Amino acid sequence: MKVLCLAGSLRKESLNKKFAQAAAGILAQQPGVNAEYLDLKDYPMPVYDGDVESESGLPQAVKQLGAKIAEVDALVVSTPEYNGSIPGVLKNGLDWLSRDTPMSIRGKHVLLLSVTPSGIGGMRGLWHSRVPFAVLGAHVYPDMMGIPSADTSLFAEDGTIADDGYKDSLTNILEQFVSFVP
Amino acid sequence: MKVLCLAGSLRKESLNKKFAQAAAGILAQQPGVNAEYLDLKDYPMPVYDGDVESESGLPQAVKQLGAKIAEVDALVVSTPEYNGSIPGVLKNGLDWLSRDTPMSIRGKHVLLLSVTPSGIGGMRGLWHSRVPFAVLGAHVYPDMMGIPSADTSLFAEDGTIADDGYKDSLTNILEQFVSFVP
Amino acid sequence: MKVLCLAGSLRKESLNKKFAQAAAGILAQQPGVNAEYLDLKDYPMPVYDGDVESESGLPQAVKQLGAKIAEVDALVVSTPEYNGSIPGVLKNGLDWLSRDTPMSIRGKHVLLLSVTPSGIGGMRGLWHSRVPFAVLGAHVYPDMMGIPSADTSLFAEDGTIADDGYKDSLTNILEQFVSFVP
Amino acid sequence: MKVLCLAGSLRKESLNKKFAQAAAGILAQQPGVNAEYLDLKDYPMPVYDGDVESESGLPQAVKQLGAKIAEVDALVVSTPEYNGSIPGVLKNGLDWLSRDTPMSIRGKHVLLLSVTPSGIGGMRGLWHSRVPFAVLGAHVYPDMMGIPSADTSLFAEDGTIADDGYKDSLTNILEQFVSFVP
């Protein structure tokens, strides 16, 4: 089984990037799972504009990202909450990907995670983010994991989760998720 | 009262741009209402990236758009539905605007409209779009108007609504909306 | 595979009851599928009240409904849209079921359908209804089917779908759904 | 200005009932505000059933509750989160009220609050609860207040908020809310 881990954020020091990487590290240790981390910053896209698409087709980065997703069985997306909802960067990526053929998101299994310095664990963003994934035909896993009040001390120097409770929780939800993926 | 009308789309021939312009035309005829149409394409923004903000501050277009919004009492936003939810372009604009100080969206009255060639009138997109506006402190008007199964024949050559029923509906909701704005 | 079909409505002549029954009829013809229709009206429940639960435990109807659900692999729920959202009757049933142990909804596969006399196919109700099912750990199938502008002429005298296009659509989504259930 | 405060829960010792009562106490001290607390348990309703409505009309409690709401300018609703979403009891009440004529919810101003023993402050329930109120034409105030990790120690013996920080927050949001109501 192939799993692609990514974050719904571009910022280099994003906690959600670190969390997606930690998830990839845990998944890589599970038998039969091939896990890869992907940085959205390596797939730079403009804001979606139908005129751009009409004139020059899908941007190369969209085609490349779509091809990466097409290869895997599942996505683990760790996303910040921007203004109580899905980040524009993540929604914009989905909008571009939705124009690709074949449309890579359809039928994929998706696990949503969130890490945030704020107090409510990105819960509003997670629930708001489920919608476009489901509309695009992805099977969004019912359980999600949000870590509130987080900062970089959540991570050890080697990028693993420093807090044992959170490490266990993440390991558990990842195990349950991949055991659900056929 | 000042009202800014805009569309959640960049495409030149966007039905929602035409609808926002038609709304501005109707509003301009109401006594005491100063209505202006604004094209988001004139405010080009990159996808939000915290590193860009840290290094060079808010893009000029974000500051300019924020200044335009700060001047008005209300927004009329006609937005397409992208993948059953808020368009990335609109959400990305809100994400940038949310970083501006003072934050221009807070306290504004917002009316959401949608025109779409599809059959269900953009209803999923409208309801999904309410969330970030409300989180940012806008008073989103409860009633919304979506026109399904639309194409350019909805508009007369002078940009007004060609269909009398829809023209009346739009006029009514606009009148009710502006009468609610203090 | 066992599938339970039910409607989020109590009214005897509910279009959604007829639709759930038609779905059960189609499913019963698929090899390896054991489909049953259940009428919520046979499981009368009061409005949830924690005092009632503390004093007399779960109502008998809740225990019986939970036991029925525990036996199956999947649910097909055809639900009306009440006020743009999940019907209170369906939500109240879920609230009671959530207090049962073991909690029968967790891990079930759920397909949501809607039939409505109104013009937008119950779409707002369907998307709003996904949330509590997902919170309770159900795998809500991404695709849903809503039939707008419907009346009793949708159904033939024997209870099957009279319209060939809708019958095919329902058959297709049911086949895809049950092929997804492990 | 008249404000009705109520809770989306029936349980006698409900934290949300206490919170709604505390809100009424604070509001009563504001000049020009007439605040009243109402207990939903005094308005017992069955689960909505169109057959019941056809045969015997709206239950007396629904008519009485509708009449109470029709008299006021605004509602303050403190609601628990049941299964990440609106409580069935609250949604069922709205479903019944939506059948009343004139429909009392339309045009009312609504402030949503939540107190919960759980960790995320009822945020999922609050956002899910906004939808039916808005569909019914209420002006749901953008700001909401949720208190996480709460128990009865939140309240002093006289029913006021014991914690000064929370008391100030509640007072502030109530002041802003009533100053917005025309």
PDB file of C-alpha atoms in Angstrom, chain A residues 103 105-106 129-138 140, chain B residues 81-85 124, chain C residues 127 130 142-144:
ATOM      1  CA  MET A 103      -9.083  13.001 -11.557  1.00  0.00           C
ATOM      2  CA  ILE A 105      -8.522  12.301  -5.812  1.00  0.00           C
ATOM      3  CA  ARG A 106     -11.519  10.105  -6.691  1.00  0.00           C
ATOM      4  CA  SER A 129     -11.968  20.441   4.901  1.00  0.00           C
ATOM      5  CA  ARG A 130     -13.812  17.119   4.706  1.00  0.00           C
ATOM      6  CA  VAL A 131     -16.375  18.587   2.308  1.00  0.00           C
ATOM      7  CA  PRO A 132     -14.358  19.161  -0.886  1.00  0.00           C
ATOM      8  CA  PHE A 133     -12.506  15.851  -0.474  1.00  0.00           C
ATOM      9  CA  ALA A 134     -15.845  14.015  -0.209  1.00  0.00           C
ATOM     10  CA  VAL A 135     -17.326  15.955  -3.133  1.00  0.00           C
ATOM     11  CA  LEU A 136     -14.344  14.854  -5.197  1.00  0.00           C
ATOM     12  CA  GLY A 137     -15.102  11.228  -4.328  1.00  0.00           C
ATOM     13  CA  ALA A 138     -12.483  10.586  -1.653  1.00  0.00           C
ATOM     14  CA  VAL A 140     -12.449  10.632   4.191  1.00  0.00           C
TER      15      VAL A 140
ATOM     16  CA  GLU B  81     -19.217  26.618  -6.278  1.00  0.00           C
ATOM     17  CA  TYR B  82     -15.936  24.801  -6.805  1.00  0.00           C
ATOM     18  CA  ASN B  83     -16.135  21.157  -5.824  1.00  0.00           C
ATOM     19  CA  GLY B  84     -19.145  21.656  -3.628  1.00  0.00           C
ATOM     20  CA  SER B  85     -17.442  24.281  -1.555  1.00  0.00           C
ATOM     21  CA  ARG B 124     -23.373  23.722  -1.354  1.00  0.00           C
TER      22      ARG B 124
ATOM     23  CA  TRP C 127     -24.312  17.416   3.569  1.00  0.00           C
ATOM     24  CA  ARG C 130     -22.996  13.516   7.063  1.00  0.00           C
ATOM     25  CA  PRO C 142     -18.760  10.136  -0.630  1.00  0.00           C
ATOM     26  CA  ASP C 143     -21.372   9.922  -3.387  1.00  0.00           C
ATOM     27  CA  MET C 144     -24.968  10.653  -2.471  1.00  0.00           C
TER      28      MET C 144
END
